[in-house]
PDB file of C-alpha atoms and ligand atoms in Angstrom:
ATOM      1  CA  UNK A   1    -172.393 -43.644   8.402  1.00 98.00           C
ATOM      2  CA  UNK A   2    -168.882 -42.128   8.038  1.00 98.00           C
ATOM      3  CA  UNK A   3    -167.319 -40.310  11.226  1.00 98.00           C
ATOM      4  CA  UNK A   4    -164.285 -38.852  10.535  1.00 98.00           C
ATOM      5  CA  UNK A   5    -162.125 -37.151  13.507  1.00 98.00           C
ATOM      6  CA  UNK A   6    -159.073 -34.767  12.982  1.00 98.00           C
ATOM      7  CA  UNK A   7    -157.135 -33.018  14.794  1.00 96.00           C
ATOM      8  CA  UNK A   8    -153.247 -32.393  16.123  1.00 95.00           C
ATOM      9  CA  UNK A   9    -151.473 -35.082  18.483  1.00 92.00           C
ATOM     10  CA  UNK A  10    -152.506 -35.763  21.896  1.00 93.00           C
ATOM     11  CA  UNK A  11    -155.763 -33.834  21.278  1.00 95.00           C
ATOM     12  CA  UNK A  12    -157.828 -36.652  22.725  1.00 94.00           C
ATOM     13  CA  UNK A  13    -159.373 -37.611  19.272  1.00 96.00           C
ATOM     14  CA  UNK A  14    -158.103 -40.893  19.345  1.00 95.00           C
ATOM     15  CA  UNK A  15    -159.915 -41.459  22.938  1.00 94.00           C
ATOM     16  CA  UNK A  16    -163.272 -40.175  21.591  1.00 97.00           C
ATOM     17  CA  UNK A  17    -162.840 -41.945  18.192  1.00 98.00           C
ATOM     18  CA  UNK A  18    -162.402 -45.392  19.993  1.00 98.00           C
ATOM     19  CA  UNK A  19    -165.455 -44.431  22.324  1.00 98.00           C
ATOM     20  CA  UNK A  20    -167.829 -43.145  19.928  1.00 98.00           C
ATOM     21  CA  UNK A  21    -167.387 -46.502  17.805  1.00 98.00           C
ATOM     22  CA  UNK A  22    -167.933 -48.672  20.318  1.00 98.00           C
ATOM     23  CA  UNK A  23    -171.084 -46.493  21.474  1.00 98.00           C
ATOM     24  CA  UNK A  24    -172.537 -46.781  18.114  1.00 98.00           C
ATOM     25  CA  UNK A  25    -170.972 -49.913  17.360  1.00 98.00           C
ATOM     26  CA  UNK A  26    -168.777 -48.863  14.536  1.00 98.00           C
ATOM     27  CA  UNK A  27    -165.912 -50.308  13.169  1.00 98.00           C
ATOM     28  CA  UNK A  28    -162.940 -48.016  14.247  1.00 98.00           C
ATOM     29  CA  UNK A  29    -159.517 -46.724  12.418  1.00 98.00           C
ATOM     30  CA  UNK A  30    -156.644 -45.197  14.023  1.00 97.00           C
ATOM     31  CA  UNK A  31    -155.142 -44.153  10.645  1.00 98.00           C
ATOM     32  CA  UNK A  32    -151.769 -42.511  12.787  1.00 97.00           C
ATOM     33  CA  UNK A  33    -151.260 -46.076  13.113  1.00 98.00           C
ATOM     34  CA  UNK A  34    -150.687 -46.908   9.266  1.00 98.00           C
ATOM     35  CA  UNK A  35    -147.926 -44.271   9.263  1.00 98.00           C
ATOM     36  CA  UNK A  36    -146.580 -44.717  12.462  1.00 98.00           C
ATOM     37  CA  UNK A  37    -145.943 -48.268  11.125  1.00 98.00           C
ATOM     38  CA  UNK A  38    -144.519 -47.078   7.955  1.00 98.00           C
ATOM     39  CA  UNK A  39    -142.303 -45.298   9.938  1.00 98.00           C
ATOM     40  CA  UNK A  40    -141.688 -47.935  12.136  1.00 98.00           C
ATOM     41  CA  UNK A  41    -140.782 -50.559   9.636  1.00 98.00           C
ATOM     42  CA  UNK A  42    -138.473 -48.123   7.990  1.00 98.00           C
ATOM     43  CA  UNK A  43    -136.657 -47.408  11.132  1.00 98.00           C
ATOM     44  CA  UNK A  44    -136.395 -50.904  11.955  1.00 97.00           C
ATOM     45  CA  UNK A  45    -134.810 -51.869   8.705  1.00 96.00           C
ATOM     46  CA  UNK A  46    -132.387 -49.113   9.407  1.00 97.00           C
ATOM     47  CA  UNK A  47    -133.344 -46.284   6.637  1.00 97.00           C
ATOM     48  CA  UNK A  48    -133.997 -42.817   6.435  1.00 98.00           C
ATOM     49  CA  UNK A  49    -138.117 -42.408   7.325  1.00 98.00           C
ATOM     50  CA  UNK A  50    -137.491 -38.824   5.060  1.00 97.00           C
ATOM     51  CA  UNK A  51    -135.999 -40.914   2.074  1.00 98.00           C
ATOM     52  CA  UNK A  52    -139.092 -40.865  -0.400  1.00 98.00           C
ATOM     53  CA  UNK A  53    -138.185 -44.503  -2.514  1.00 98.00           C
ATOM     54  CA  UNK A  54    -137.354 -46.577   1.072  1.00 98.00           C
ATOM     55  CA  UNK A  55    -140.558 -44.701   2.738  1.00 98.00           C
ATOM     56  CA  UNK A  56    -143.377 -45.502   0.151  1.00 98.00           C
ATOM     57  CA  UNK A  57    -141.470 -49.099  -0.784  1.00 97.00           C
ATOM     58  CA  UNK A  58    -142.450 -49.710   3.205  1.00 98.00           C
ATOM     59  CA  UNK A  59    -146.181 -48.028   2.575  1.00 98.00           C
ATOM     60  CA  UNK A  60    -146.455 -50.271  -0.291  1.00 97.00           C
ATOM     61  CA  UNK A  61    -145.285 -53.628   1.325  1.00 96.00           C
ATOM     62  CA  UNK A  62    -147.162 -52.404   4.636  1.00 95.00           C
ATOM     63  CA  UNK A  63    -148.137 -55.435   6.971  1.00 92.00           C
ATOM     64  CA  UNK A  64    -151.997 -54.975   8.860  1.00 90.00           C
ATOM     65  CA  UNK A  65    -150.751 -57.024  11.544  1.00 93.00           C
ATOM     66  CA  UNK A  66    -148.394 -54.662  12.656  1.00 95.00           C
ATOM     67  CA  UNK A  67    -151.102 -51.591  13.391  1.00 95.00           C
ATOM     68  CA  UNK A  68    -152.015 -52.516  17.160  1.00 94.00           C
ATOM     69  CA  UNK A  69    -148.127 -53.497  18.336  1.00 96.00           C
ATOM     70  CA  UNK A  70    -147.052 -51.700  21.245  1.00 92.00           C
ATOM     71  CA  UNK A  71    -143.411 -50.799  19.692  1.00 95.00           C
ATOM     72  CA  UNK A  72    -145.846 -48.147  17.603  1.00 96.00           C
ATOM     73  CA  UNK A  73    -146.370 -46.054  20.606  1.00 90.00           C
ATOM     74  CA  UNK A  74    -143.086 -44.363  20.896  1.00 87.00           C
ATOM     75  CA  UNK A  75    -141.980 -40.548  20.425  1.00 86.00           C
ATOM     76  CA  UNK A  76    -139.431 -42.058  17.519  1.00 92.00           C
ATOM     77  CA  UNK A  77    -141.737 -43.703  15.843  1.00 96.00           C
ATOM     78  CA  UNK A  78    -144.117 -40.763  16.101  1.00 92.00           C
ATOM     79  CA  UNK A  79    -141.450 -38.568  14.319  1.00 93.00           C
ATOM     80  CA  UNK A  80    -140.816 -41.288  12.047  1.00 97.00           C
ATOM     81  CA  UNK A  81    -144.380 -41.267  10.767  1.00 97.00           C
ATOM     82  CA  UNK A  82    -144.964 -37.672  10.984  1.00 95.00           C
ATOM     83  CA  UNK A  83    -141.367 -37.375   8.280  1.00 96.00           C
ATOM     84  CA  UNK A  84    -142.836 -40.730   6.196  1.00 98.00           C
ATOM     85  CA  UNK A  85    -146.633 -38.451   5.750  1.00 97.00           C
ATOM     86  CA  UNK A  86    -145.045 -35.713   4.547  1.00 96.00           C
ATOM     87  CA  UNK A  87    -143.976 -37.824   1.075  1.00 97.00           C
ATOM     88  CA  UNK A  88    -146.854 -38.008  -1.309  1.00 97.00           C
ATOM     89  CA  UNK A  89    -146.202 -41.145  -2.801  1.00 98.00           C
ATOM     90  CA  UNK A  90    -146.446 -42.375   0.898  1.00 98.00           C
ATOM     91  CA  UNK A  91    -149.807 -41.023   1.550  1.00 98.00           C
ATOM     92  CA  UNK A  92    -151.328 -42.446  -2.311  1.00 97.00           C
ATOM     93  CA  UNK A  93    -150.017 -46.113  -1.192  1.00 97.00           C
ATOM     94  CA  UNK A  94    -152.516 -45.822   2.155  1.00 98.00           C
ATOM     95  CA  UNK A  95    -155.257 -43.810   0.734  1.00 97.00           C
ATOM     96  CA  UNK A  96    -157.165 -47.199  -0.617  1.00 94.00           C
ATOM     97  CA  UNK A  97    -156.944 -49.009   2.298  1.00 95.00           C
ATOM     98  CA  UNK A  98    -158.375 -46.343   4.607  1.00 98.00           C
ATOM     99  CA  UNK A  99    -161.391 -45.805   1.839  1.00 98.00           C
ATOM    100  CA  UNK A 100    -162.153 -49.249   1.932  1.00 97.00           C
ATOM    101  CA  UNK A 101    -162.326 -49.351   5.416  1.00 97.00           C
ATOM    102  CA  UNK A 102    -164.619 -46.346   5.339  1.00 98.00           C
ATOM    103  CA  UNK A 103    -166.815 -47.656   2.504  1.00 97.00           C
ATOM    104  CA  UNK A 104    -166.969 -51.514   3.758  1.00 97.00           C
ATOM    105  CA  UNK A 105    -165.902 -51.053   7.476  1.00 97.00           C
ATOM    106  CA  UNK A 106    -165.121 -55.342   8.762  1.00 95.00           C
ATOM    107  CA  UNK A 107    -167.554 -57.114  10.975  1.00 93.00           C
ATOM    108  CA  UNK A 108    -170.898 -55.815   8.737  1.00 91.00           C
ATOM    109  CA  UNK A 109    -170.579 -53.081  11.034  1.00 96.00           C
ATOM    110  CA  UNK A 110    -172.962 -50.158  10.059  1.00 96.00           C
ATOM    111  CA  UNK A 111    -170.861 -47.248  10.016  1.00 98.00           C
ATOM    112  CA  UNK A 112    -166.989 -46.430  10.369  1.00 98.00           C
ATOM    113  CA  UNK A 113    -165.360 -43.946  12.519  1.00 98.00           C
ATOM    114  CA  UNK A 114    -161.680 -42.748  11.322  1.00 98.00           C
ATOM    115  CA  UNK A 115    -159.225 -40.697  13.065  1.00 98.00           C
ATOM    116  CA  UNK A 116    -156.571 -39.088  11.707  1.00 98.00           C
ATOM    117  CA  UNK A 117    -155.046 -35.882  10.289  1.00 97.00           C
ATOM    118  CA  UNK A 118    -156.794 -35.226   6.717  1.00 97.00           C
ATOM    119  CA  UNK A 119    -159.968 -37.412   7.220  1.00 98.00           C
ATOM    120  CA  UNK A 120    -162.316 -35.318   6.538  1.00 98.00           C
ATOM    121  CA  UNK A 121    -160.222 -33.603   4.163  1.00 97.00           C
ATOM    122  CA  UNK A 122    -158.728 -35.788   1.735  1.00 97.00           C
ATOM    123  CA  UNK A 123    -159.891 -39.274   2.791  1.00 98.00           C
ATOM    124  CA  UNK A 124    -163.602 -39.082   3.328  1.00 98.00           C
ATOM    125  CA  UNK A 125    -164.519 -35.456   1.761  1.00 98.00           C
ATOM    126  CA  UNK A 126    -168.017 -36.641   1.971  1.00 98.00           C
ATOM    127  CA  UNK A 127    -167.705 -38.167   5.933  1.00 98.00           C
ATOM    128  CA  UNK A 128    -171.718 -37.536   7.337  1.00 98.00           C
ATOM    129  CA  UNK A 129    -169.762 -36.246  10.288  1.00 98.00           C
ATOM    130  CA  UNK A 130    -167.053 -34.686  10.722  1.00 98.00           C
ATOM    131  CA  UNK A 131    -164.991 -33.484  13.583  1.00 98.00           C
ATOM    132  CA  UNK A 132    -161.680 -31.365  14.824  1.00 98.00           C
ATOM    133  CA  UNK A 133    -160.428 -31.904  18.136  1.00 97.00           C
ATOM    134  CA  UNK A 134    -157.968 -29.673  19.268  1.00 96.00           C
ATOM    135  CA  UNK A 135    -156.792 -28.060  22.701  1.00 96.00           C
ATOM    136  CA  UNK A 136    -153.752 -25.864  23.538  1.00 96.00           C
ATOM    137  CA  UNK A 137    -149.846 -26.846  22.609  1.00 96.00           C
ATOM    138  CA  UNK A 138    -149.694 -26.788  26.466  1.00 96.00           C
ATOM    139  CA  UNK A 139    -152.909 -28.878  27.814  1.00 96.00           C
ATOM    140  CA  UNK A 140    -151.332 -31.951  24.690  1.00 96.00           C
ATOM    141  CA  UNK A 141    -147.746 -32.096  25.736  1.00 96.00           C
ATOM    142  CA  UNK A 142    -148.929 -32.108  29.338  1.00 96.00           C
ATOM    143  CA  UNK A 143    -151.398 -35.177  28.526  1.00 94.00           C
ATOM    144  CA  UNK A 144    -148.543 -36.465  26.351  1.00 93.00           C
ATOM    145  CA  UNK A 145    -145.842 -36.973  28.783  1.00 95.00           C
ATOM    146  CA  UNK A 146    -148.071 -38.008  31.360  1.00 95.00           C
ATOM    147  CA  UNK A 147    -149.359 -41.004  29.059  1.00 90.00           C
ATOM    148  CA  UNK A 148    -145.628 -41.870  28.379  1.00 89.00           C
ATOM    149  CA  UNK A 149    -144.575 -41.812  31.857  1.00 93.00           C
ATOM    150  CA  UNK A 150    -147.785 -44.289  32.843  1.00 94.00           C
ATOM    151  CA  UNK A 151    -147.019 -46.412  30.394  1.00 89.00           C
ATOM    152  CA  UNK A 152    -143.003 -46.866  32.094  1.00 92.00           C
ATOM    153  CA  UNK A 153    -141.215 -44.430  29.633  1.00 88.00           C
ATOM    154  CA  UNK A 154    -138.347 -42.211  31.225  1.00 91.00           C
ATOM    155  CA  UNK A 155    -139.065 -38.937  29.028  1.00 91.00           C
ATOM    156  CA  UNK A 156    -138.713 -35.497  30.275  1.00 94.00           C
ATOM    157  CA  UNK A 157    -141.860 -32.733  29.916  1.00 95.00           C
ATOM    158  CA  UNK A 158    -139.905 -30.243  28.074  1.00 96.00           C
ATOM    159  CA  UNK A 159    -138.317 -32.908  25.232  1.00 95.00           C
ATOM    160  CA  UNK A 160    -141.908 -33.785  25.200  1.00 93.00           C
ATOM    161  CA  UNK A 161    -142.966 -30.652  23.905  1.00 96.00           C
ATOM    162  CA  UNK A 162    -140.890 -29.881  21.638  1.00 96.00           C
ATOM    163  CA  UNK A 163    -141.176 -33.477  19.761  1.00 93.00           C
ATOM    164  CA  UNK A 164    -144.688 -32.099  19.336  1.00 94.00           C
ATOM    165  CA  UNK A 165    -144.080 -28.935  18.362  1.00 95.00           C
ATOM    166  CA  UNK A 166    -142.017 -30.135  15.333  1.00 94.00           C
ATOM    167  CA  UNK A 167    -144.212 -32.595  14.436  1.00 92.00           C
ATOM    168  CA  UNK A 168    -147.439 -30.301  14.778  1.00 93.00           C
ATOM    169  CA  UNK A 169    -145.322 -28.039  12.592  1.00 93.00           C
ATOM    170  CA  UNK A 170    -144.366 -30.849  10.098  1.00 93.00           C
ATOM    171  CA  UNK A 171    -148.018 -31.896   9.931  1.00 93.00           C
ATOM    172  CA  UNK A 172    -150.067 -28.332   9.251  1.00 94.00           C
ATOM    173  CA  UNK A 173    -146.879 -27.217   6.855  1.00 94.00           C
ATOM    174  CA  UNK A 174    -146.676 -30.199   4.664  1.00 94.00           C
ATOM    175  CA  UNK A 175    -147.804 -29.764   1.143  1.00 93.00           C
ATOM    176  CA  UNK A 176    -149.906 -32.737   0.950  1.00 94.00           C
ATOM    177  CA  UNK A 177    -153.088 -33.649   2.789  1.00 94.00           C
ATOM    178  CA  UNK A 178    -151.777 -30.790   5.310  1.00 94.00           C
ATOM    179  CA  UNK A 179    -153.434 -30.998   9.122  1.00 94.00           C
ATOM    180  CA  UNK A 180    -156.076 -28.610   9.149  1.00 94.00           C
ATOM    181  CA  UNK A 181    -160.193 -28.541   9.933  1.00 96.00           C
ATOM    182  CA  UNK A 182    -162.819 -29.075   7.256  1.00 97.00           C
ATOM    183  CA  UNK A 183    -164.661 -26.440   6.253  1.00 97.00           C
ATOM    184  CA  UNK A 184    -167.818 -28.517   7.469  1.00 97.00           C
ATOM    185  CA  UNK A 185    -166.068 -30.117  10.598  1.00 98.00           C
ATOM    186  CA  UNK A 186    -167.349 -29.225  13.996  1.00 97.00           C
ATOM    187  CA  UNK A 187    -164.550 -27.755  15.920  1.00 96.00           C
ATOM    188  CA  UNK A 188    -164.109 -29.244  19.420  1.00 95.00           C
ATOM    189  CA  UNK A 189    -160.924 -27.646  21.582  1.00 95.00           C
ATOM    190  CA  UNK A 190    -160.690 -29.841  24.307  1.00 93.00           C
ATOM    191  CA  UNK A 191    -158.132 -27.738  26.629  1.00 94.00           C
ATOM    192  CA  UNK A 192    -160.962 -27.198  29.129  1.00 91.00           C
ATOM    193  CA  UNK A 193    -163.356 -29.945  28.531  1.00 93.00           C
ATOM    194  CA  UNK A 194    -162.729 -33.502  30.019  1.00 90.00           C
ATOM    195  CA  UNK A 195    -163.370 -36.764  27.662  1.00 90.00           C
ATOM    196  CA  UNK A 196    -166.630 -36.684  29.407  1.00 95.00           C
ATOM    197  CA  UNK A 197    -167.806 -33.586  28.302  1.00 95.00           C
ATOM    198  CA  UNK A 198    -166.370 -34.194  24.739  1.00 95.00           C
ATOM    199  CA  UNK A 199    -168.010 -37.391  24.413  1.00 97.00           C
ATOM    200  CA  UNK A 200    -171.648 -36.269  25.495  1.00 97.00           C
ATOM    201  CA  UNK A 201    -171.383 -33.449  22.675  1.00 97.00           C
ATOM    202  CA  UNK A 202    -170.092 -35.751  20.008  1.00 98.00           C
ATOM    203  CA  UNK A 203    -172.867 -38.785  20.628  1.00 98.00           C
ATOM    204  CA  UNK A 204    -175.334 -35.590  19.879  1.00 98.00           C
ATOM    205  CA  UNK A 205    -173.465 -34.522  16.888  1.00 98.00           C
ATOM    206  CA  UNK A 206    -173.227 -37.773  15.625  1.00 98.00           C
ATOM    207  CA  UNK A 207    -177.077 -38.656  16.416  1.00 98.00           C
ATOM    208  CA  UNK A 208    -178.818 -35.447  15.587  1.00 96.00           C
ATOM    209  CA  UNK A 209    -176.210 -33.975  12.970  1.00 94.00           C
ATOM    210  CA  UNK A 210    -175.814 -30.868  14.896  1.00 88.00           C
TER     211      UNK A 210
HETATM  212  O1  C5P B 301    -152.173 -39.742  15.205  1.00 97.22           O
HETATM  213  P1  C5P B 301    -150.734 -40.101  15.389  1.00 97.22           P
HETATM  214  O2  C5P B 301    -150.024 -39.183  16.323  1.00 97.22           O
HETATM  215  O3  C5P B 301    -150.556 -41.544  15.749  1.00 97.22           O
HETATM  216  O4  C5P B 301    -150.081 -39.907  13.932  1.00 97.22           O
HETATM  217  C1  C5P B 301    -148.698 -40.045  13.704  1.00 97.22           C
HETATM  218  C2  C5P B 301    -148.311 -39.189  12.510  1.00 97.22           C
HETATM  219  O5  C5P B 301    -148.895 -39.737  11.331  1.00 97.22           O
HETATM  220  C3  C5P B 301    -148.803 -37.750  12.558  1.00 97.22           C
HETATM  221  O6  C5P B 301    -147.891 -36.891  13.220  1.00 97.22           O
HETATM  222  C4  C5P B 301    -148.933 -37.404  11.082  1.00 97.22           C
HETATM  223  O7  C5P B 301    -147.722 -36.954  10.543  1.00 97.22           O
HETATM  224  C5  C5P B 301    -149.265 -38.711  10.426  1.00 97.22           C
HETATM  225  N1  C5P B 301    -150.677 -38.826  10.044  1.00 97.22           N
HETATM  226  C6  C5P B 301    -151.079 -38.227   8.865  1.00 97.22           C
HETATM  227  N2  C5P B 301    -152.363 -38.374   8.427  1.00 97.22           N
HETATM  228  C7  C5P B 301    -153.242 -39.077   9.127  1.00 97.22           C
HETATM  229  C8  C5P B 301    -152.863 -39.668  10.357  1.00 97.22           C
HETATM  230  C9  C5P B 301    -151.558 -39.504  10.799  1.00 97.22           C
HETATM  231  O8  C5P B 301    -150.290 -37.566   8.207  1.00 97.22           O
HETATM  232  N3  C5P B 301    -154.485 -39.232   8.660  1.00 97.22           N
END
């Protein structure tokens, strides 16, 4: 079984990805994660994430290990990714490793949930399920800066915002594997449903298809 979960940032699909996977005991893949540490690894060796040769050399040369560090988590790196995904030769170099995962998820698990931006799209066309979570540009920054202020982080609400305006922008305009809903995803807008509420719905439409 093949979930696959789109949707914009701070939509709470990462939160119901991670939650339906361990309900059903699937194997779970935050596929931000591979380009946030593209990004990352680019920044850190002090190039241009928007350069296409230093961006998919990084993609190419990209080390697993690296997908659950904290240092991932930040608004730079998040523009860093969202500027690496919009090279094709980028998104080619990671395509294989997220269909793998899909097809042969680790741990003999029995199914594979993936989150992401072109899932159901472009990575797993033929998902069994497939989602969109989405909610307003206002409920996601608010949920955004809140996160980043938990976790210690001195941002302000407005800067916030706009970071994810851009990269919202960046992400639905791209010409590649642009953000956007299946034509057979179910289409969940979380702005006035709690993670609760999401999750009940989902465990259905993962159970009973509908
Ligand atoms: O989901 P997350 O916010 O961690 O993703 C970071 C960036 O990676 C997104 O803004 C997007 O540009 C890119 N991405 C993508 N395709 C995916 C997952 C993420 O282009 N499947």
């Amino acid at each position: 079984m093949i979930v696959a979960i789109d949707g914009p940032a701070a939509s709470g699909k990462g939160t119901l990805a991670r939650r339906l996977a361990r309900h059903f005991g699937f194997a779970y893949l935050d596929t931000g994660s591979l380009y946030r540490a593209v990004g990352f690894a680019v920044l850190q060796a002090g190039g241009d994430p928007a350069d296409e040769a230093t961006a998919e050399v990084a993609a190419r040369s990209l080390d697993p290990a690296l997908l659950d560090d904290g240092r991932l988590r930040t608004d730079d790196v998040a523009q860093a990714a969202s500027k690496v995904a919009a090279i094709p030769a980028v998104r080619a170099a990671l395509l294989d490793f997220q269909r793998r995962f899909a097809a042969a998820p680790p741990d003999g698990a029995k199914g594979a949930v993936l989150d992401g931006r072109d899932i159901g799209t472009v990575v797993c066309p033929d998902a069994d399920r497939k989602m969109f979570v989405t909610a307003s540009i206002d409920v996601r920054a608010k949920r955004r800066f809140k996160e980043l202020r938990e976790k210690g982080l001195d941002v302000i609400e407005s800067a916030v915002r706009q970071d994810m305006v851009n990269r919202d922008a960046r992400d639905a305009g791209r010409s590649v594997a642009p953000l956007a809903p299946a034509e057979d995803a179910l289409v969940f807008d979380t702005s006035d449903l709690d993670a609760e509420q999401v999750f009940a719905l989902a465990v259905r439409y993962v159970t009973d298809g509908r």
